[in-house]
Amino acid sequence: MELITTVTAMVALQAQAPRPLGLVPTMGFLHDGHISLVRRARQENSTVVTSIFVNPTQFGPQEDLANYPRSTERDLEALEKEGVDIVFMPSTGEMYPAGFETHVDPGDIAIPLEGEARPGHLIGVATIVTKLFTITRPNHAYFGQKDGQQARVIQHINTDLNLGVTVAICPTVRESDGLAMSSRNSYLNNAERKSATILYRALLHAKELFNQGERDTSNIRMAMINLIEAEPTAYIDYVSIANLETLREIKRIDQTTMISLAVRIGEARLIDNLIISEMTE
Ligand code: AMP
C-alpha cells in the first residue's frame, strides 16, 4: 500500500495505475461503514484508492472541525488489511493552497435539509469531491447512503459537470441496535449513546406506518416528532419526507421517498435516513 500526500504524486500514480480504479473518499476515523465501501471497491476494481482528508470547507465556523476525531495509524492498518493500493492523505495546504477560490455549487438540491441546517456544507463537499475526482480520475467512486443528500449531490455534480465517474451509493451500515455507524458517534457518552437509537427507531416507526397504509406525510412526520421529543436528550434539527431525486418535501408518499432526519444529542449532531417506495416491505 502506498501512502501519497501530494497532488503531483497522486496524479502521476493514477495515470500509471491498472484500471478500473475505484475511489473511496473519507474523512478518516474509519468504521465498518467506511470499510463496507472499501470492500465493494476492492471487488470491482484493479486499483483501489482511499482518501483521508478532513475537509475544512465543509465545516461551518461553529462546527466540530478542530475536534473531529482522528486515528491515522489505525486507519492505515485497516486499509492495508483490506488490500487498498493507495491511500491519498493530503494536507489542507496541499488541497487549498494560497490563492484557491473556486467552489462548486450544486444548485437547488443542496438548498434544503443539510444545506439549510449547515450553510455552505454541501458546496464544500461538492468542491472537494470534484477535486478528488480530477486528481485521482476514478472509474468508480463509492459513497454511503448514510449521507443521503450528499450522495444525491455527488450524483448531480457528476452528471452536470460530465465528470464521467460511475457513482455507487452503498447501504448504511448500522450497529446491532440500529444506530448508523458514524465517526461522530464517538462524541456520545453512555447515556447519550442509548438515546441515539431514537433516530433509527423514528425511521422504523415511519416505515411501519407506511406499511400499514399511511401515505399522508404530515401524519408520519408528526408521529416521528412525537417519538423523538419523548427522548429527553434529543433535539430535532429537522424531520423530512422528500422526493428522493429532488429532495423537495412531499405531501403524499406516492413516489420514491427519502425520510431523513437530523437530531442533536449532547455534543453530537446525528443524521440518518431510509428510502421507501411502493416496493418497500
Ligand atoms: P465520512 O468519513 O463521514 O466523510 O464518510 C465517508 C464515506 O463513508 C461517505 O460516503 C459516507 O456516506 C460513508 N459512510 C459513513 N458512514 C457510513 C455508514 N454507517 N454506512 C455506510 N457508509 C457510510
Coordinates of C-alpha atoms and ligand atoms in Angstrom, one line a residue:
M1 CA 0.0 0.0 0.0
E2 CA 1.4 3.4 -1.0
L3 CA 0.8 6.5 1.2
I4 CA 0.6 9.6 -1.0
T5 CA 0.4 13.1 0.4
T6 CA 0.9 15.4 -2.7
V7 CA -1.4 16.1 -5.6
T8 CA 1.5 15.8 -8.1
A9 CA 2.4 12.3 -6.9
M10 CA -1.2 11.2 -6.8
V11 CA -1.8 12.4 -10.4
A12 CA 1.3 10.6 -11.6
L13 CA 0.4 7.4 -9.8
Q14 CA -3.2 7.1 -11.0
A15 CA -2.0 7.8 -14.6
Q16 CA 0.0 4.5 -14.4
A17 CA -2.4 2.5 -12.3
P18 CA -4.2 -0.6 -13.6
R19 CA -7.8 0.2 -14.5
P20 CA -10.6 0.2 -13.4
L21 CA -9.7 2.5 -10.5
G22 CA -12.1 2.8 -7.6
L23 CA -12.1 5.8 -5.2
V24 CA -13.4 5.8 -1.6
P25 CA -13.3 9.3 -0.2
T26 CA -13.4 9.5 3.6
M27 CA -12.5 11.9 6.5
G28 CA -10.8 9.0 8.4
F29 CA -11.6 7.6 11.9
L30 CA -12.7 4.6 9.9
H31 CA -15.5 2.3 11.0
D32 CA -17.3 -0.6 9.4
G33 CA -19.4 1.7 7.3
H34 CA -16.3 3.0 5.5
I35 CA -14.9 -0.5 5.3
S36 CA -18.0 -1.7 3.5
L37 CA -17.3 0.9 0.8
V38 CA -13.6 -0.2 0.6
R39 CA -14.6 -3.9 0.2
R40 CA -17.1 -3.1 -2.6
A41 CA -14.4 -1.1 -4.3
R42 CA -11.9 -3.9 -3.9
Q43 CA -14.3 -6.3 -5.5
E44 CA -14.9 -4.1 -8.5
N45 CA -11.5 -2.6 -9.3
S46 CA -7.9 -3.4 -10.2
T47 CA -6.7 -0.3 -8.2
V48 CA -8.4 1.0 -5.0
V49 CA -7.6 4.5 -3.8
T50 CA -8.9 5.6 -0.4
S51 CA -8.6 9.3 0.5
I52 CA -8.4 10.5 4.1
F53 CA -8.9 14.3 4.3
V54 CA -10.8 16.2 6.9
N55 CA -12.1 18.9 4.6
P56 CA -12.3 22.3 6.3
T57 CA -14.6 23.9 3.7
Q58 CA -17.5 21.6 4.6
F59 CA -17.4 22.6 8.3
G60 CA -19.2 25.8 9.5
P61 CA -17.4 28.2 11.8
Q62 CA -19.2 26.9 14.9
E63 CA -18.8 23.2 13.9
D64 CA -16.5 20.4 15.1
L65 CA -13.5 20.8 12.7
A66 CA -11.0 21.3 15.4
N67 CA -12.3 18.3 17.5
Y68 CA -13.1 16.0 14.6
P69 CA -11.8 12.5 15.7
R70 CA -8.7 11.2 14.0
S71 CA -6.9 7.8 14.2
T72 CA -4.5 7.8 11.3
E73 CA -2.4 4.8 12.3
R74 CA -5.4 2.6 13.0
D75 CA -7.0 3.7 9.7
L76 CA -3.9 2.9 7.7
E77 CA -3.7 -0.6 9.3
A78 CA -7.3 -1.2 8.5
L79 CA -6.9 -0.1 4.9
E80 CA -3.8 -2.2 4.4
K81 CA -5.7 -5.2 5.7
E82 CA -8.4 -4.6 3.2
G83 CA -5.9 -4.7 0.4
V84 CA -6.2 -1.0 -0.6
D85 CA -3.5 0.0 -3.1
I86 CA -3.1 3.7 -2.5
V87 CA -4.1 6.0 0.4
F88 CA -4.3 9.7 -0.6
M89 CA -3.8 11.8 2.5
P90 CA -3.0 15.4 1.6
S91 CA -2.5 18.3 4.0
T92 CA -5.0 21.2 4.0
G93 CA -2.5 23.4 2.3
E94 CA -2.0 20.8 -0.5
M95 CA -5.7 20.8 -1.3
Y96 CA -6.3 24.5 -0.7
P97 CA -3.1 26.4 -1.5
A98 CA -2.8 30.2 -1.2
G99 CA -5.0 31.7 -3.9
F100 CA -7.6 28.9 -4.0
E101 CA -11.0 30.4 -4.6
T102 CA -13.1 28.2 -6.9
H103 CA -16.2 26.5 -5.5
V104 CA -18.7 24.0 -6.9
D105 CA -22.4 25.0 -6.2
P106 CA -24.7 22.0 -6.9
G107 CA -27.8 24.3 -7.0
D108 CA -31.3 23.5 -5.7
I109 CA -30.6 20.0 -4.5
A110 CA -28.1 21.5 -1.9
I111 CA -30.6 24.1 -0.6
P112 CA -32.9 22.1 1.8
L113 CA -32.0 19.7 4.7
E114 CA -28.3 19.8 5.4
G115 CA -27.9 22.8 3.0
E116 CA -30.3 24.8 5.2
A117 CA -29.0 23.5 8.6
R118 CA -25.3 23.8 7.6
P119 CA -24.9 26.7 5.2
G120 CA -22.0 26.1 2.7
H121 CA -21.6 22.5 3.8
L122 CA -22.7 20.8 0.6
I123 CA -20.8 23.4 -1.5
G124 CA -17.7 22.3 0.5
V125 CA -18.5 18.7 -0.2
A126 CA -19.1 19.2 -3.9
T127 CA -15.9 21.2 -4.2
I128 CA -13.7 18.6 -2.5
V129 CA -15.2 15.7 -4.3
T130 CA -14.7 17.4 -7.7
K131 CA -11.1 18.0 -6.8
L132 CA -10.7 14.3 -5.6
F133 CA -12.3 13.1 -8.9
T134 CA -10.0 15.3 -11.0
I135 CA -6.8 14.3 -9.1
T136 CA -7.5 10.6 -8.9
R137 CA -9.6 10.2 -12.1
P138 CA -11.6 7.2 -10.8
N139 CA -13.7 5.0 -13.0
H140 CA -15.9 4.2 -10.0
A141 CA -16.4 6.1 -6.7
Y142 CA -18.2 4.8 -3.6
F143 CA -20.4 6.8 -1.2
G144 CA -22.7 5.8 1.7
Q145 CA -26.5 6.2 1.7
K146 CA -26.0 7.2 5.4
D147 CA -25.3 10.8 4.0
G148 CA -28.3 10.6 1.7
Q149 CA -28.4 14.2 0.4
Q150 CA -24.6 14.2 0.0
A151 CA -24.9 11.1 -2.2
R152 CA -27.5 12.8 -4.4
V153 CA -25.4 16.0 -4.6
I154 CA -22.5 13.9 -5.8
Q155 CA -24.5 12.1 -8.5
H156 CA -25.8 15.5 -9.6
I157 CA -22.4 17.2 -10.0
N158 CA -21.1 14.1 -11.7
T159 CA -23.8 14.4 -14.3
D160 CA -23.8 18.2 -14.6
L161 CA -20.1 18.6 -14.9
N162 CA -19.6 15.4 -17.0
L163 CA -17.1 14.1 -14.6
G164 CA -17.6 10.6 -16.1
V165 CA -17.4 8.6 -12.9
T166 CA -19.7 5.7 -12.1
V167 CA -21.0 6.7 -8.7
A168 CA -22.1 3.8 -6.4
I169 CA -24.3 4.5 -3.3
C170 CA -23.8 1.8 -0.8
P171 CA -26.2 0.8 2.1
T172 CA -26.0 2.3 5.5
V173 CA -24.1 0.0 7.9
R174 CA -25.6 0.0 11.4
E175 CA -24.6 -1.0 15.0
S176 CA -26.6 -4.0 16.3
D177 CA -29.1 -1.7 17.9
G178 CA -29.7 0.1 14.6
L179 CA -27.6 3.3 15.2
A180 CA -26.0 4.2 11.9
M181 CA -22.2 4.0 12.2
S182 CA -20.6 7.4 12.2
S183 CA -17.3 8.9 13.3
R184 CA -19.4 11.4 15.3
N185 CA -20.9 8.6 17.5
S186 CA -17.6 8.9 19.4
Y187 CA -18.8 12.2 20.9
L188 CA -21.6 10.3 22.8
N189 CA -21.4 9.3 26.4
N190 CA -23.1 6.1 27.5
A191 CA -26.5 7.6 28.2
E192 CA -26.4 9.6 25.0
R193 CA -25.3 6.5 23.1
K194 CA -28.5 4.8 24.3
S195 CA -30.7 7.8 23.3
A196 CA -29.1 7.9 19.9
T197 CA -31.1 4.9 18.7
I198 CA -34.0 7.2 18.6
L199 CA -33.1 8.2 15.0
Y200 CA -33.5 4.7 13.6
R201 CA -36.5 3.9 15.9
A202 CA -38.2 7.0 14.4
L203 CA -37.4 5.9 10.9
L204 CA -38.7 2.4 11.5
H205 CA -41.8 3.8 13.0
A206 CA -42.4 5.8 9.9
K207 CA -41.8 2.7 7.7
E208 CA -44.3 0.8 9.9
L209 CA -47.0 3.5 9.4
F210 CA -46.3 3.4 5.7
N211 CA -46.6 -0.4 5.6
Q212 CA -50.0 -0.1 7.4
G213 CA -51.2 2.2 4.6
E214 CA -50.5 5.7 5.9
R215 CA -49.5 7.9 3.0
D216 CA -50.0 11.4 4.4
T217 CA -46.6 12.8 5.2
S218 CA -47.8 15.2 7.9
N219 CA -49.2 12.3 9.9
I220 CA -46.0 10.4 9.5
R221 CA -43.8 13.4 10.3
M222 CA -45.9 14.2 13.4
A223 CA -45.6 10.6 14.7
M224 CA -41.8 10.7 14.3
I225 CA -41.5 14.1 16.0
N226 CA -43.7 12.9 19.0
L227 CA -41.4 9.8 19.4
I228 CA -38.2 11.8 19.2
E229 CA -39.5 14.6 21.6
A230 CA -40.2 11.9 24.2
E231 CA -36.5 11.2 24.3
P232 CA -35.2 13.8 26.8
T233 CA -31.7 14.4 25.5
A234 CA -32.7 14.6 21.8
Y235 CA -33.2 17.9 20.0
I236 CA -34.7 17.8 16.5
D237 CA -32.9 19.8 13.7
Y238 CA -35.3 18.5 11.0
V239 CA -37.5 15.6 10.0
S240 CA -38.0 15.5 6.3
I241 CA -40.1 13.4 3.9
A242 CA -39.0 14.3 0.4
N243 CA -38.8 13.0 -3.1
L244 CA -35.6 11.1 -3.4
E245 CA -34.5 12.8 -6.7
T246 CA -35.3 16.4 -6.0
L247 CA -35.3 16.3 -2.1
R248 CA -38.3 18.6 -2.2
E249 CA -40.9 17.9 0.6
I250 CA -43.9 16.0 -0.4
K251 CA -47.5 15.8 0.9
R252 CA -48.2 12.2 0.0
I253 CA -45.9 9.2 -0.4
D254 CA -46.7 8.1 -4.0
Q255 CA -43.1 8.3 -5.3
T256 CA -39.7 7.1 -4.2
T257 CA -39.1 8.9 -1.0
M258 CA -36.3 9.6 1.4
I259 CA -37.3 10.1 5.0
S260 CA -34.4 11.8 6.7
L261 CA -33.7 13.4 10.0
A262 CA -31.0 15.3 11.9
V263 CA -31.0 15.2 15.7
R264 CA -28.7 16.7 18.3
I265 CA -27.8 14.5 21.2
G266 CA -25.2 16.0 23.6
E267 CA -22.3 17.3 21.5
A268 CA -23.2 15.2 18.5
R269 CA -25.4 16.1 15.6
L270 CA -26.5 12.9 14.0
I271 CA -28.2 12.2 10.7
D272 CA -29.9 9.1 9.3
N273 CA -32.4 8.2 6.6
L274 CA -34.5 5.5 4.9
I275 CA -35.7 5.2 1.4
I276 CA -39.2 4.0 0.9
S277 CA -41.4 3.3 -2.1
E278 CA -44.4 1.2 -3.0
M279 CA -41.9 -1.7 -3.3
T280 CA -40.9 -1.3 0.4
E281 CA -41.9 -4.1 2.7
Ligands
AMP1 P1 -17.0 10.4 6.2 O1 -15.7 9.9 6.6 O2 -18.0 10.6 7.3 O3 -17.0 11.6 5.3 O4 -17.7 9.3 5.3 C1 -17.0 8.8 4.1 C2 -17.9 8.0 3.3 O5 -18.4 6.9 4.1 C3 -19.2 8.7 2.9 O6 -19.5 8.3 1.6 C4 -20.2 8.3 3.9 O7 -21.6 8.4 3.4 C5 -19.8 6.8 4.1 N1 -20.4 6.4 5.3 C6 -20.3 6.9 6.6 N2 -20.9 6.2 7.5 C7 -21.5 5.2 6.8 C8 -22.3 4.1 7.2 N3 -22.7 3.9 8.5 N4 -22.6 3.2 6.3 C9 -22.3 3.3 5.0 N5 -21.5 4.3 4.6 C10 -21.1 5.2 5.5

